[in-house]
Structures are given as structure tokens and as C-alpha cells.
Coordinates of C-alpha atoms and ligand atoms in Angstrom, one line a residue:
M1024 CA 113.0 71.9 97.0
P1025 CA 110.6 74.0 97.8
E1026 CA 111.7 77.6 99.4
G1027 CA 109.7 80.8 100.7
L1028 CA 109.5 81.3 97.0
E1029 CA 107.6 78.3 95.7
A1030 CA 106.0 79.0 99.3
E1031 CA 104.4 82.3 98.3
I1032 CA 103.3 81.8 94.7
W1033 CA 101.1 78.8 96.2
R1034 CA 99.8 81.9 99.3
R1035 CA 98.8 83.6 96.4
A1036 CA 97.0 80.7 94.3
S1037 CA 95.1 79.8 97.5
E1038 CA 93.6 83.4 98.1
P1039 CA 90.8 82.6 96.5
L1040 CA 89.8 79.9 99.1
V1041 CA 89.6 82.5 101.4
G1042 CA 85.8 82.2 102.9
R1043 CA 85.0 79.0 102.0
T1044 CA 83.6 76.7 104.5
I1045 CA 85.6 73.0 104.4
A1046 CA 83.2 70.2 104.2
E1047 CA 85.3 67.5 104.4
V1048 CA 89.0 66.5 104.4
I1049 CA 90.9 63.2 103.8
V1050 CA 94.6 63.1 105.5
D1051 CA 97.2 61.3 105.7
D1052 CA 97.3 60.6 109.6
R1053 CA 101.2 59.9 109.1
V1054 CA 101.9 63.5 107.9
V1055 CA 99.0 65.2 110.0
A1056 CA 98.4 66.5 113.5
D1057 CA 96.2 64.6 115.1
G1058 CA 93.0 66.2 115.9
F1059 CA 93.0 67.6 112.4
V1060 CA 89.9 66.6 110.5
A1061 CA 87.3 67.1 114.3
T1062 CA 89.3 70.4 114.9
V1063 CA 88.9 71.7 110.8
T1064 CA 85.9 70.5 109.4
G1065 CA 83.2 73.0 109.2
A1066 CA 85.3 75.3 109.6
T1067 CA 85.3 78.5 108.0
I1068 CA 88.7 79.8 105.8
E1069 CA 89.3 83.3 107.2
G1070 CA 92.9 84.1 105.4
I1071 CA 95.7 82.6 103.8
R1072 CA 99.3 84.1 105.2
R1073 CA 103.1 82.5 104.8
R1074 CA 106.1 83.1 107.2
G1075 CA 109.2 81.9 106.0
K1076 CA 108.1 78.7 103.5
V1077 CA 105.4 77.7 106.0
V1078 CA 101.8 78.6 104.4
L1079 CA 98.9 79.2 106.6
V1080 CA 95.9 78.8 106.0
D1081 CA 93.9 80.8 109.3
T1082 CA 90.3 78.9 109.9
D1083 CA 88.1 80.3 112.5
R1084 CA 88.7 77.3 114.2
A1085 CA 92.9 77.0 114.2
T1086 CA 95.2 77.9 112.2
I1087 CA 96.4 75.3 109.8
G1088 CA 100.3 75.3 108.7
L1089 CA 101.6 73.1 105.6
H1090 CA 105.7 72.4 105.9
F1091 CA 106.8 71.6 102.2
G1092 CA 109.6 69.6 103.8
M1093 CA 111.8 68.5 100.2
T1094 CA 109.1 67.2 97.8
G1095 CA 105.6 68.8 98.6
R1096 CA 103.3 70.8 96.7
L1097 CA 99.8 72.8 96.4
I1098 CA 96.9 72.1 94.1
V1099 CA 95.0 74.7 94.3
D1100 CA 90.9 73.7 92.6
G1101 CA 92.8 71.3 90.9
V1102 CA 95.2 73.3 89.8
A1103 CA 99.2 73.2 90.3
P1104 CA 100.2 76.6 90.3
I1105 CA 104.2 75.2 90.5
E1106 CA 103.6 72.7 87.5
Q1107 CA 107.5 71.3 87.1
L1108 CA 109.3 72.3 90.0
A1109 CA 113.1 71.4 88.8
Y1110 CA 113.2 69.1 92.5
S1111 CA 110.4 67.1 91.8
S1112 CA 108.8 64.1 89.7
G1113 CA 106.7 66.3 87.6
R1114 CA 104.0 63.3 88.3
D1115 CA 100.6 64.0 89.7
D1116 CA 100.3 60.8 91.5
P1117 CA 96.9 61.7 93.7
T1118 CA 98.6 58.8 95.7
W1119 CA 100.8 60.8 97.1
D1120 CA 97.8 63.0 98.8
R1121 CA 98.4 64.2 102.2
L1122 CA 95.9 65.6 102.6
V1123 CA 92.6 66.7 100.4
M1124 CA 90.4 69.3 101.3
S1125 CA 87.0 70.1 99.9
T1126 CA 85.2 73.2 100.6
A1127 CA 81.2 73.7 100.6
P1128 CA 79.4 73.8 97.9
G1129 CA 80.7 71.7 95.9
G1130 CA 80.9 67.6 96.4
R1131 CA 82.5 65.4 94.4
A1132 CA 82.1 67.1 90.9
V1133 CA 84.7 69.8 91.4
P1134 CA 88.2 69.3 92.0
P1135 CA 89.3 69.6 95.4
A1136 CA 89.8 72.6 96.6
L1137 CA 93.2 72.1 98.3
R1138 CA 95.6 69.0 98.1
F1139 CA 98.8 69.0 99.6
N1140 CA 100.7 66.4 97.4
D1141 CA 104.0 65.2 98.7
P1142 CA 105.8 61.7 97.2
R1143 CA 108.4 61.5 99.7
R1144 CA 106.1 62.3 103.1
L1145 CA 109.0 64.4 104.1
G1146 CA 106.2 67.5 104.7
R1147 CA 104.0 67.7 107.2
V1148 CA 100.4 69.4 107.9
S1149 CA 100.8 71.2 111.4
L1150 CA 97.5 72.7 113.6
D1151 CA 98.6 76.1 115.3
P1152 CA 102.3 75.8 115.1
D1153 CA 104.6 77.5 117.0
L1154 CA 106.8 80.0 114.6
G1155 CA 107.3 82.0 117.2
R1156 CA 111.6 80.9 116.5
L1157 CA 111.2 81.8 112.6
G1158 CA 114.2 84.6 111.9
V1159 CA 113.6 87.7 110.5
D1160 CA 111.2 86.9 106.8
Y1161 CA 113.0 87.1 103.4
A1162 CA 110.7 89.8 102.3
E1163 CA 111.0 91.9 105.6
V1164 CA 115.1 92.1 105.5
T1165 CA 116.1 94.8 106.3
P1166 CA 119.9 95.9 106.5
K1167 CA 119.4 96.9 110.0
R1168 CA 117.5 93.0 110.9
L1169 CA 119.8 91.5 109.1
A1170 CA 122.9 92.9 110.9
G1171 CA 121.2 91.9 114.2
A1172 CA 120.5 88.5 112.6
L1173 CA 124.0 88.1 111.6
D1174 CA 125.5 89.4 114.9
G1175 CA 127.5 87.3 116.4
R1176 CA 127.2 83.7 114.0
H1177 CA 130.8 82.3 114.0
G1178 CA 129.3 79.8 111.7
V1179 CA 129.6 79.2 107.5
L1180 CA 127.6 82.4 106.2
K1181 CA 125.8 80.1 103.5
S1182 CA 124.6 78.0 106.4
I1183 CA 123.8 80.6 108.2
L1184 CA 121.5 82.0 106.2
L1185 CA 120.3 78.4 105.6
D1186 CA 118.9 78.4 108.5
Q1187 CA 115.3 79.2 109.3
H1188 CA 116.4 80.8 113.2
V1189 CA 118.1 83.2 111.3
V1190 CA 116.4 84.0 107.9
A1191 CA 112.9 82.5 107.5
G1192 CA 112.3 81.4 103.5
L1193 CA 115.7 81.3 102.1
G1194 CA 116.8 78.2 100.7
N1195 CA 119.9 76.3 99.1
L1196 CA 119.1 77.9 95.7
C1197 CA 118.5 81.5 96.4
V1198 CA 121.0 81.7 98.9
D1199 CA 124.0 80.7 96.6
E1200 CA 121.6 83.7 94.0
V1201 CA 121.7 86.1 96.5
L1202 CA 125.6 85.4 97.3
W1203 CA 126.4 85.7 93.8
W1204 CA 124.7 89.0 93.1
A1205 CA 125.8 90.7 96.5
R1206 CA 129.5 89.0 95.9
L1207 CA 130.5 87.2 99.0
D1208 CA 132.0 84.6 99.7
P1209 CA 129.8 81.4 100.7
R1210 CA 132.5 80.4 102.5
R1211 CA 133.0 83.3 105.2
S1212 CA 132.0 83.5 108.4
A1213 CA 129.2 85.3 108.8
D1214 CA 129.8 87.4 111.5
S1215 CA 132.5 89.0 109.6
L1216 CA 130.8 90.8 107.6
S1217 CA 131.2 94.5 107.0
A1218 CA 127.6 97.3 107.7
T1219 CA 128.6 97.5 103.2
E1220 CA 128.6 94.1 103.1
T1221 CA 125.5 93.5 105.3
G1222 CA 123.8 95.8 103.8
R1223 CA 124.6 95.0 100.2
L1224 CA 123.4 91.9 101.0
A1225 CA 119.9 92.7 102.3
V1226 CA 119.2 95.0 99.4
V1227 CA 120.0 92.0 96.8
I1228 CA 117.7 89.9 99.3
R1229 CA 114.7 92.9 99.0
R1230 CA 115.0 93.3 95.2
R1231 CA 116.2 90.5 93.4
L1232 CA 113.8 87.4 95.2
P1233 CA 110.8 89.7 94.1
I1234 CA 112.4 89.3 90.4
M1235 CA 113.4 85.3 90.8
L1236 CA 109.7 84.8 92.0
S1237 CA 107.6 87.0 89.2
L1238 CA 109.5 84.5 86.9
G1239 CA 109.5 81.2 88.4
G1240 CA 110.1 81.2 91.9
S1241 CA 113.3 79.8 93.7
T1242 CA 114.6 78.3 90.0
A1243 CA 114.7 81.3 88.2
G1244 CA 117.7 82.9 89.3
V1245 CA 121.1 83.3 87.3
L1246 CA 122.5 79.8 89.6
N1247 CA 119.4 78.4 87.7
P1248 CA 119.4 74.1 87.8
S1249 CA 121.0 73.6 84.7
V1250 CA 123.6 76.1 84.8
R1251 CA 124.2 74.4 88.7
A1252 CA 124.4 71.3 87.3
T1253 CA 127.2 72.8 84.1
C1254 CA 128.8 75.6 85.7
P1255 CA 129.1 77.3 83.2
P1256 CA 132.1 80.7 82.7
C1257 CA 130.3 83.3 85.2
E1258 CA 127.8 86.0 83.8
R1259 CA 129.4 88.6 85.3
D1260 CA 133.3 87.8 84.7
G1261 CA 133.6 85.0 82.7
T1262 CA 135.2 82.9 85.1
P1263 CA 134.3 79.2 85.5
L1264 CA 131.7 78.7 88.4
E1265 CA 132.9 76.8 90.8
R1266 CA 130.7 73.9 92.9
V1267 CA 131.9 72.8 96.5
V1268 CA 129.7 71.6 99.2
I1269 CA 129.4 73.6 102.4
G1270 CA 127.6 72.4 105.4
G1271 CA 126.7 69.2 103.3
R1272 CA 124.9 71.6 100.9
T1273 CA 125.7 72.1 97.2
T1274 CA 127.0 75.3 96.8
V1275 CA 127.8 76.7 93.6
W1276 CA 130.4 80.6 93.4
C1277 CA 132.3 82.6 91.3
R1278 CA 135.8 82.7 93.0
A1279 CA 136.3 85.7 90.9
H1280 CA 133.9 88.1 92.2
Q1281 CA 132.4 86.6 95.5
R1282 CA 135.2 87.0 97.9
Ligands
LIG1644 ZN1 132.0 86.2 88.7

């Protein structure tokens, strides 16, 4: 599913929309907030932001929240920034469009400025979303902030890191990846980490995720989808990787070096 890294790719790809006026909006009202069309038609886009896994389109009237769910994706000016995510069908079927936004000038001769396409319809489009309960953004993690976020969390480390109220933007692939790099057992209690281990994890989050971003997103790690499917020997020590379910999520890890 799309993680914070994919949201960041879409945020960057949406930057050219800043300054344009929204001319026409077509929505699937099962996933788009009430009053959306009336609010944003004629509004001017003033900025594009990201918090966690959410892309935020600021207009002079309201902020549009794009929540991608399991299979949501963006097509900007006719181009899909992430052509084929491992978890999506790879097909571009306009019947799966939940939001189609055209900007002026253009009309029907040019591709829509923004399409929010979601086959499974588990994402949503909100107006002025309340993001106050989101945890520290993955791109702003520091050892101190991470220590504060994990303090008093008795849950399993893997699950706690997936909790958007603790760290915003990490999904299943990125959590496994950072735990592999930080040499931490995903089954540990989140509040059992020493200051050194928390610091190491924070540094890994800040250093590895930008590298994955530059390589294509959450599927670009050492524990990429093909590795997850086959569990070959660990790159670090040659021990076969293991696949287990933790908190309902498939987890791939190395018993030898993750402690
Ligand atoms: Zn290993």
C-alpha cells in the first residue's frame, strides 16, 4: 500500500498545480467529502504539502486531503508519477477515478490536472482534515522525538511504528526496512529500546528513507517485494530471512542480526 514515501513522490509531482484555479471537479461521492465540489470549484491552489501518508492541497478556500488507503494513486497532468506500484494492478482504468480535477485554462483538450484513482475505493478525499493526532512525521524524526514517541508504549515495536499517531508516514515495507537496518527485532516491546537503540533507529529513518525515495519509494529497499516473497539469505550475514505475521501484518526479518 502507499506509504509516506509514495505520498512524497505525489506531493512533488503535484507542485506544478500551484497557482492554478480549479475549473471543474468530478467526484465519486462515496469517497469524497460532502460539499467538496461547491467548495473547491473556482478555488486557487496555493500549495502542496504532505503529512505522514496524506497529501494536502491548500487552496484559498479550504485544504483538500488526499488519503490513499490501500490502492489509491495520483495522476498529474496525465502522468502517473508511480507507474506501477507492487500492490496495485498497474492498470489505469478511468472508471476507478474518485476525483477528477481540471484547472483553467485547458478544457477538455488537455488531460485533467489531477486524478485520484483508487480501484478498491479504500482511500478518501477530505476537506480541511484534522491531522492533529498524527505523530512525528518520518521526515522530521530525531532521536529525541522518537524517544518521546516510543516512551510508555508497551506494544510490539513493529506495530507501534506502524501506528500513525506515533510516527506518521511509515507503512509495512518501510518499518521492516528500517528495523533491518537498525538491527532491531520487530517483536520487541517498543519501550524496551535503550537510548542508543532509539538513536540508531532514528538515524536509520532519516538516512534510509530518502535513499529509498530517490530509488522509487517503499518498494526500493533491501527487503523489497521480491525478497519478501522468496526470503533469500540476509544480505548482511547470510542467514535466511524469516516471514512472520506480527499484529496482522506480514513481517520479514533476520533472526541473526536483528536483536
Ligand atoms: Zn541478517
